[in-house]
Tab-separated table of C-alpha atoms in Angstrom:
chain	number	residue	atom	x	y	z
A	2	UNK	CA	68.584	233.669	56.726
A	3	UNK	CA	69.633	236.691	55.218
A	4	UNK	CA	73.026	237.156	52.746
A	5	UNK	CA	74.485	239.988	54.545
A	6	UNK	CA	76.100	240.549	50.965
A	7	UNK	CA	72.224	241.655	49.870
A	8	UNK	CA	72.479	244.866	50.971
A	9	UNK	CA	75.437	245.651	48.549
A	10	UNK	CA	73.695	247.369	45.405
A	11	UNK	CA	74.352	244.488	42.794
A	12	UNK	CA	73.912	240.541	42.968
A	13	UNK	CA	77.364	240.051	40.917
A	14	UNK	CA	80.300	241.786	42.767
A	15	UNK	CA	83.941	241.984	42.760
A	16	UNK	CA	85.550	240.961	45.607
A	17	UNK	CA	87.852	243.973	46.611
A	18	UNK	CA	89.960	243.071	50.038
A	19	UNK	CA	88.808	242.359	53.610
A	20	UNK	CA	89.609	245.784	55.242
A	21	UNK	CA	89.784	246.394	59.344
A	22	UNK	CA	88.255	249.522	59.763
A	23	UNK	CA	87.941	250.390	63.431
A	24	UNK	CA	89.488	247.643	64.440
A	25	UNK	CA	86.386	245.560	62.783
A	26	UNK	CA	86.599	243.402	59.798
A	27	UNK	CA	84.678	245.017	56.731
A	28	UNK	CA	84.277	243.764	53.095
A	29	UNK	CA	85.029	245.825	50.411
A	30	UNK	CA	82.963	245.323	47.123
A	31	UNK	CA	82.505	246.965	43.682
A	32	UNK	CA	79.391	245.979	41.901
A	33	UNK	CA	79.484	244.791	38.526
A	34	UNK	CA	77.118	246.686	35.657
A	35	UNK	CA	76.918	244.963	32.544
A	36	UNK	CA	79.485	242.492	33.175
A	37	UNK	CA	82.310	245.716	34.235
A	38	UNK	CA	83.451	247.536	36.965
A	39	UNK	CA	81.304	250.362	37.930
A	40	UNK	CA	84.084	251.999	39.688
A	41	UNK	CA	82.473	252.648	43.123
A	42	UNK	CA	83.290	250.874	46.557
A	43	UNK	CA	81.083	249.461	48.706
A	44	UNK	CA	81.906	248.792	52.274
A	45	UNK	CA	80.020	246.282	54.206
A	46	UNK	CA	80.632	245.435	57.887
A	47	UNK	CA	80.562	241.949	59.296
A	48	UNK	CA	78.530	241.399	62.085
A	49	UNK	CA	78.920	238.387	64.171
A	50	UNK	CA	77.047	235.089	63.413
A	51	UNK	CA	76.461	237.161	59.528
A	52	UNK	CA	75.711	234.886	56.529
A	53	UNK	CA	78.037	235.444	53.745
A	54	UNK	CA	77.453	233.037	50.522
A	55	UNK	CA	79.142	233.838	47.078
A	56	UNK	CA	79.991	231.866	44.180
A	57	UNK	CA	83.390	232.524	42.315
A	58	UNK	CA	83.053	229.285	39.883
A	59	UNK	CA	84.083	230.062	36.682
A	60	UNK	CA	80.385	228.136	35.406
A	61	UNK	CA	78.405	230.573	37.249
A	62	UNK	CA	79.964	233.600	35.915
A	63	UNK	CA	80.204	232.383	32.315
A	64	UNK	CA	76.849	232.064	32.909
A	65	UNK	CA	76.566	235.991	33.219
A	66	UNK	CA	79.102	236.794	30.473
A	67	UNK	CA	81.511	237.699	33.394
A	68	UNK	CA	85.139	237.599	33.100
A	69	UNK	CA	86.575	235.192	35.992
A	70	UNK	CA	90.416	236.697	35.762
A	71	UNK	CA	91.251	238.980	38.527
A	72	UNK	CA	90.178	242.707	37.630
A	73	UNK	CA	92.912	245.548	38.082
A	74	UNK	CA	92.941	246.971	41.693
A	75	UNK	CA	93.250	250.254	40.278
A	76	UNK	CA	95.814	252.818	41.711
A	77	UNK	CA	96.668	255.079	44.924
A	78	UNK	CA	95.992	258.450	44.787
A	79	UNK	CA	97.287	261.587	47.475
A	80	UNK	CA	94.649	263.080	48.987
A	81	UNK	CA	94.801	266.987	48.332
A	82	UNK	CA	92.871	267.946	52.025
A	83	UNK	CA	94.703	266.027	53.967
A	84	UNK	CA	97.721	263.359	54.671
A	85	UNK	CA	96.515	259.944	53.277
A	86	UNK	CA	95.094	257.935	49.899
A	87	UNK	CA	92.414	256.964	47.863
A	88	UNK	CA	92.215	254.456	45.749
A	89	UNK	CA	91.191	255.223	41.794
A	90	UNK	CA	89.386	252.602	39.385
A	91	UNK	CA	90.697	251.448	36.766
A	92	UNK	CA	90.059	253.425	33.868
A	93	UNK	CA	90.495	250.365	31.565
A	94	UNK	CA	88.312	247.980	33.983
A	95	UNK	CA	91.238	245.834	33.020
A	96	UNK	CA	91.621	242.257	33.645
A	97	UNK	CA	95.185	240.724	34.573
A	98	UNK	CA	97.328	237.330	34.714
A	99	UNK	CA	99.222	238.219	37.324
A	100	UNK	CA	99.803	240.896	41.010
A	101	UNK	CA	97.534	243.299	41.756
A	102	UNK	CA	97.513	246.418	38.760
A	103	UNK	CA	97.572	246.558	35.194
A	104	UNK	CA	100.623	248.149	33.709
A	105	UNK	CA	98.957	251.726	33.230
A	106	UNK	CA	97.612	251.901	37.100
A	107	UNK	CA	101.303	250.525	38.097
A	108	UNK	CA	102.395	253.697	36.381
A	109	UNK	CA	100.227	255.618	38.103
A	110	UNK	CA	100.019	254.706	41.648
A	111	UNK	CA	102.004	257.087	44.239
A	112	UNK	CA	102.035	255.048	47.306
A	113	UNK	CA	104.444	252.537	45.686
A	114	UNK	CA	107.149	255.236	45.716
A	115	UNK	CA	106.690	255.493	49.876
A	116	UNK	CA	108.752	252.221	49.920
A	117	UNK	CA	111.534	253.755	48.400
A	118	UNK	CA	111.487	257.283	50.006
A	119	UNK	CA	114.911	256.821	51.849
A	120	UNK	CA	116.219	256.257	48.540
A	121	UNK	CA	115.362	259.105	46.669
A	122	UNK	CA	112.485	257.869	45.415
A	123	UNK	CA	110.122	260.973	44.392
A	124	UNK	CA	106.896	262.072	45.967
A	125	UNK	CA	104.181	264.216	44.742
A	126	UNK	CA	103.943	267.131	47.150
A	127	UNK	CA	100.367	265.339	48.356
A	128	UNK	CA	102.085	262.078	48.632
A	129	UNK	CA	104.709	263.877	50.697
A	130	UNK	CA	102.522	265.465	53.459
A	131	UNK	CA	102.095	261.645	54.295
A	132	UNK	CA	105.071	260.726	54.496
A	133	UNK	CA	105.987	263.416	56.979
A	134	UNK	CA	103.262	261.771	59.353
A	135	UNK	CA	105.258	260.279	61.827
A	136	UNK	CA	105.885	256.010	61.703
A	137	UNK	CA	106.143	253.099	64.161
A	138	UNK	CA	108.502	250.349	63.586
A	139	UNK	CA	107.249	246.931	64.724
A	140	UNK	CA	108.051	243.093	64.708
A	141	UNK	CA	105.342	240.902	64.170
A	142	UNK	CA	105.324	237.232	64.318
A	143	UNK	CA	102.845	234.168	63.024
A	144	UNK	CA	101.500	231.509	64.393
A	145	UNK	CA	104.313	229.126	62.623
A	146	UNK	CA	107.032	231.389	64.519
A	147	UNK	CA	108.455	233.082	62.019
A	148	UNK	CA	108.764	236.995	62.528
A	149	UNK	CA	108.912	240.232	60.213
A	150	UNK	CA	109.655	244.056	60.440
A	151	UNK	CA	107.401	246.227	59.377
A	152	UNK	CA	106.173	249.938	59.397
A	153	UNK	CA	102.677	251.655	60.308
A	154	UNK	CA	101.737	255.306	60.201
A	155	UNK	CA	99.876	257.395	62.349
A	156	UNK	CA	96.911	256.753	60.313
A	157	UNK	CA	97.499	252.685	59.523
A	158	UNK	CA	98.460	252.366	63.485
A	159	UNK	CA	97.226	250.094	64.870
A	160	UNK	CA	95.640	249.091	60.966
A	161	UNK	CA	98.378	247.612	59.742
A	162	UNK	CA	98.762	245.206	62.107
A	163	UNK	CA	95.053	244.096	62.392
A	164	UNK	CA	95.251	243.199	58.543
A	165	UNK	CA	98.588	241.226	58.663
A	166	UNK	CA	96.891	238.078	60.774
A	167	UNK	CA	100.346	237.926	63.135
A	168	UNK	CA	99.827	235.674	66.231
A	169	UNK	CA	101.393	238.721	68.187
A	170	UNK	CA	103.390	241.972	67.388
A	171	UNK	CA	105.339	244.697	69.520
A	172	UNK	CA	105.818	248.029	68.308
A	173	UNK	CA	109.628	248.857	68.822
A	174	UNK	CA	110.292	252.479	67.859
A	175	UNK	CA	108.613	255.570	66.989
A	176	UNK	CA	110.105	257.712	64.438
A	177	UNK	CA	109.601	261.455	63.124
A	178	UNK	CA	108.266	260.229	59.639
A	179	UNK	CA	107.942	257.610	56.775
A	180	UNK	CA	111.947	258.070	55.612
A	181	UNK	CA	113.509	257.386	59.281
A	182	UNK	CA	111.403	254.680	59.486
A	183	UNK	CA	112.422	252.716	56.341
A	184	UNK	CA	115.586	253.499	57.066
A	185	UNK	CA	115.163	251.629	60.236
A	186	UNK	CA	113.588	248.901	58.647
A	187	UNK	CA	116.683	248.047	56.465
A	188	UNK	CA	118.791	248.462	59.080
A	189	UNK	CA	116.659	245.285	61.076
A	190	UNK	CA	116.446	243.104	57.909
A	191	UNK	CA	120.347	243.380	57.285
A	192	UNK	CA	121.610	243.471	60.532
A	193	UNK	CA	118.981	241.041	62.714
A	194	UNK	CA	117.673	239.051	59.700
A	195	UNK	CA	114.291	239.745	59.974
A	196	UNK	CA	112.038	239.686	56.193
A	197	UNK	CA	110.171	242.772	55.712
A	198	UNK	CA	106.772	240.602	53.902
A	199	UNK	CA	105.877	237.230	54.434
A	200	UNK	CA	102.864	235.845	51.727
A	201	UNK	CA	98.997	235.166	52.374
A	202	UNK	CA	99.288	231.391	51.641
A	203	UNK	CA	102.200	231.275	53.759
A	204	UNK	CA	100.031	233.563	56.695
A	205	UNK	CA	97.167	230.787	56.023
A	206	UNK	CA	99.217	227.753	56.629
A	207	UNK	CA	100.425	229.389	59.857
A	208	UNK	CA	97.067	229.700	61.056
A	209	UNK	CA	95.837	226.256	60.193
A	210	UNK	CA	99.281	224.775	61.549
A	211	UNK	CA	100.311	226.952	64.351
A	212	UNK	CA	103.283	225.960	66.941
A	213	UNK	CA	102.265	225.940	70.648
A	214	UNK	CA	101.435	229.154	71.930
A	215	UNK	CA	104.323	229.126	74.129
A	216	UNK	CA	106.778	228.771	71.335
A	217	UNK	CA	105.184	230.969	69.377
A	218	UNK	CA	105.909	233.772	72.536
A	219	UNK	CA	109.697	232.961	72.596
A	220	UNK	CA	109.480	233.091	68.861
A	221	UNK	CA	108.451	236.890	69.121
A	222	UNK	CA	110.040	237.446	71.678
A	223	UNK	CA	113.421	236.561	70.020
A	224	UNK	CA	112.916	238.497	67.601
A	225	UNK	CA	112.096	241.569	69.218
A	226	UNK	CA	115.022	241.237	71.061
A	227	UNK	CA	117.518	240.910	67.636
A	228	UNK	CA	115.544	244.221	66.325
A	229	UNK	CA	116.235	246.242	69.631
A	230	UNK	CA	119.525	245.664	69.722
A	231	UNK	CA	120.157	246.773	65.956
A	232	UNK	CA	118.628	249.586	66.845
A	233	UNK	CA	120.413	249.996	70.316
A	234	UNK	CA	123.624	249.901	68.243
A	235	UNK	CA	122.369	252.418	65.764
A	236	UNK	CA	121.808	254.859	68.335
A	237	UNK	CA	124.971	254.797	70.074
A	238	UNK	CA	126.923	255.057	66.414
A	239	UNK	CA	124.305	256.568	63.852
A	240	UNK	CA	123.207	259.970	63.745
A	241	UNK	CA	119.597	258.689	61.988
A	242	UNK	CA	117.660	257.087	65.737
A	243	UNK	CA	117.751	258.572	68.638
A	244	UNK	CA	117.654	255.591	71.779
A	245	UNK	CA	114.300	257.768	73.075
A	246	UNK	CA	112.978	256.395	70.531
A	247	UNK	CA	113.423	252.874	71.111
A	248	UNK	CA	109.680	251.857	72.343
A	249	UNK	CA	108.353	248.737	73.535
A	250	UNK	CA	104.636	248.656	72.952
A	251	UNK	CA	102.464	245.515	72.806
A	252	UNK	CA	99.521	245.297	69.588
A	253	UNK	CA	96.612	244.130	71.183
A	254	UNK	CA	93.988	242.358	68.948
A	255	UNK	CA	90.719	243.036	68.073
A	256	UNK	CA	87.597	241.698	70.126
A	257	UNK	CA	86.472	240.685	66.633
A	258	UNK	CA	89.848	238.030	66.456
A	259	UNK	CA	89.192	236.124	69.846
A	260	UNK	CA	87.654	233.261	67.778
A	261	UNK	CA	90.768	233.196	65.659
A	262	UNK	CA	93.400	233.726	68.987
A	263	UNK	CA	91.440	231.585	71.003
A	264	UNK	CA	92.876	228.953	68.723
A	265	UNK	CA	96.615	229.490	69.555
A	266	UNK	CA	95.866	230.218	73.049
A	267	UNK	CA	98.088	228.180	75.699
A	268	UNK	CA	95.983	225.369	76.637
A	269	UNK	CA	94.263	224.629	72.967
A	270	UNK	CA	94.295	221.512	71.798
A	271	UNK	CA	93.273	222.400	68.412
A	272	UNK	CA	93.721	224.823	65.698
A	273	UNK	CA	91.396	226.163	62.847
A	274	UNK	CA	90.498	224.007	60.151
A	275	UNK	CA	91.597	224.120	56.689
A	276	UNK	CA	88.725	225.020	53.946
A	277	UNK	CA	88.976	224.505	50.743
A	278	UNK	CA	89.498	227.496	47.871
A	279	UNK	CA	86.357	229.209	47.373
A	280	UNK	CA	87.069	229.046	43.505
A	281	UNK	CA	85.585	225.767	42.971
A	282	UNK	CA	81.709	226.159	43.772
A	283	UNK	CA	79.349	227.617	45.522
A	284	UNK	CA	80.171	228.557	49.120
A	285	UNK	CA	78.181	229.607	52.094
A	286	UNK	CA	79.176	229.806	55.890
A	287	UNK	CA	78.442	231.784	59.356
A	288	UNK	CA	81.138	234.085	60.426
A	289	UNK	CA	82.233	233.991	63.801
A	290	UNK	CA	85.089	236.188	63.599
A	291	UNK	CA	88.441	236.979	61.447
A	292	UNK	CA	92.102	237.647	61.423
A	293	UNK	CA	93.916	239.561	58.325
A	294	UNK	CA	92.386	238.548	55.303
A	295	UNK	CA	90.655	235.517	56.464
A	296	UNK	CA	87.328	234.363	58.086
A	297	UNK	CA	86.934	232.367	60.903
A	298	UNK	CA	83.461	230.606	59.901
A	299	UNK	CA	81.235	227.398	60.501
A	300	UNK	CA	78.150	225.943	58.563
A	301	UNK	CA	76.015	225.376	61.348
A	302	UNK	CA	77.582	224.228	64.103
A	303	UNK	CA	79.862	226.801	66.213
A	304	UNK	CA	82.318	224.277	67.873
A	305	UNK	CA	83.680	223.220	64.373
A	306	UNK	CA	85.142	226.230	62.736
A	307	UNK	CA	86.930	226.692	59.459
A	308	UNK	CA	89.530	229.216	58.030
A	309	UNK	CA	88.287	231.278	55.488
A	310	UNK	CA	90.981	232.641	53.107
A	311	UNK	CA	89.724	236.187	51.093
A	312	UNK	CA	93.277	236.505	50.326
A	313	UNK	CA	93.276	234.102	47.332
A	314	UNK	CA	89.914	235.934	45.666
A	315	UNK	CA	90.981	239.542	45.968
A	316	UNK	CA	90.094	241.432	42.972
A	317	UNK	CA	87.802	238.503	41.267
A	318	UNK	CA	83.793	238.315	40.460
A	319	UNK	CA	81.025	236.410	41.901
A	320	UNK	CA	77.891	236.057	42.510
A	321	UNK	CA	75.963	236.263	45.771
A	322	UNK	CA	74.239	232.984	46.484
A	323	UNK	CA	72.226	231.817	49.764
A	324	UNK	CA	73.229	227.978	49.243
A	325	UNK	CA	74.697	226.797	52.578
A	326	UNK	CA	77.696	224.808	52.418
A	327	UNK	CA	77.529	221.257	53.673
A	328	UNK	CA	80.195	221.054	56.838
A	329	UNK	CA	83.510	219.740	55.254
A	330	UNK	CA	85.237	216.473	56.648
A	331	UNK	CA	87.418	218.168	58.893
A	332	UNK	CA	91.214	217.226	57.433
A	333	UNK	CA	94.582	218.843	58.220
A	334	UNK	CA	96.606	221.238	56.469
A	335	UNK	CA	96.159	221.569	52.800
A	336	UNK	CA	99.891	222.765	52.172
């Protein structure tokens, strides 16, 4: 048995996000030296039936004089070459209490200011090349039926949706670039209702407490149906949307999420398991698949699987550890 975490370059890592790069769940980890950030990435792709064990206990990493608050994110950066971001360590390798960034890397980040583009928010001129890439508008919803809007570029399509762990999503119009689309995305929040985030614990309880697949459809399908029409309305009155560019274009997930969707297919009689945080102690599980941030994993035995939530230990330390977990009692929803 084999960590597949071993091959990362340290045995004490931060925990960076769970990214979906070609359409395949990847971990993203920054070795520690000395106890601090050494300011390079490592991405490792999960293979199917991998071994992942860490340790996040605040014990074990005392025990290596390492800090167990979250560590700053860092900030977004324009590429100069071409449309997109990087991300930039920390300079400080700062801890924090609270979000994502320390105050200084909030200061600096320039993807924060693509949110408010449409409101004369400013762009560098790098920053700006992206936001001329042209946008999709879609409406995704959850497993617990509850629906959001939300916005993908040409380089985050179809990305963005394979890291938001919806139950299902439609794509419902295609604009020129990133300031038509926001503009859009107002318009659906104020004039069909629909949020424009919905939180990771909230995503998780979803999954481990889903609706019936069926209700979950007319959910989504509601709610596509509220955004189209603000939109419809736009376009006969507006002068920003055009009605060619009213779309309707299914997301289709991942072959790496039919553990997690064969959960809330019609005709389950069962739906993931909770698992406890992984901050407590020492954890160690087979994956057999994800969806968003979280892992769909067992301890031995296939049939019973688990939810995995990476969400909640973004941006902390641990330390890689081949203990195998003992299978939980399974239990219902932790919420």
């Amino acid at each position: 048995m084999q960590n597949l975490l071993s091959q990362a370059q340290s045995d004490t890592l931060i925990f960076r996000d769970l990214k979906w790069i070609d359409r395949s769940p990847t971990m993203v980890v920054e070795p520690l030296i000395d106890g601090t950030p050494s300011g390079e990435l490592e991405r490792i792709s999960i293979t199917p039936n991998a071994f992942i064990g860490v340790d996040f206990s605040s014990a074990a990493l005392a025990s290596r004089g390492i800090s167990d608050q979250r560590f700053c994110a860092g900030y977004a950066k324009a590429r100069e070459e071409h449309a997109g971001f990087y991300t930039v360590a920390c300079p400080h390798s700062a801890t924090i209490a609270q979000g994502k960034q320390c105050p200084q890397c909030l200061a600096l980040d320039e993807f924060s200011a693509m949110h408010g583009i449409h409101r004369g928010a400013r762009l560098t001129s790098a920053a700006e090349d992206y936001a001329e890439l042209e946008h999709w508008l879609y409406i995704a919803t959850f497993p617990d039926g509850t629906s959001k809007v939300g916005t993908a570029s040409a380089h985050s399509k179809p990305r963005r949706l394979d890291e938001q762990a919806v139950a299902c999503a439609t794509y419902v119009a295609h604009a020129n670039d990133g300031r038509q689309v926001r503009i859009w995305e107002d318009l659906v929040t104020r004039e069909a209702g629909l949020v424009q985030a919905k939180q990771a614990r909230a995503k998780y309880k979803a999954w481990t407490s889903p609706l019936p697949a069926s209700e979950i459809k007319e959910a989504h399908e509601k709610a596509v149906a509220l955004a189209t029409w603000s939109l419809q309305e736009a376009a006969l009155f507006e002068d920003y949307i055009e009605e060619d560019q009213i779309i309707a274009e299914k997301w289709q997930p991942s072959p790496a999420m039919k553990s997690a969707y064969s959960s809330i297919a019609e005709g389950n009689d069962g739906s993931l398991h909770t698992f406890e945080p992984l901050l407590n102690s020492p954890r160690g599980f087979y994956i057999n698949g994800a969806t968003g941030k979280f892992l769909v994993a067992h301890f031995g035995n296939s049939e019973a699987v688990f939810l995995v939530n990476l969400a909640e230990v973004a941006n902390r330390a641990f330390i890689v550890t081949d203990t195998v977990t003992e299978e939980p009692t399974t239990q219902g929803s932790l919420f």
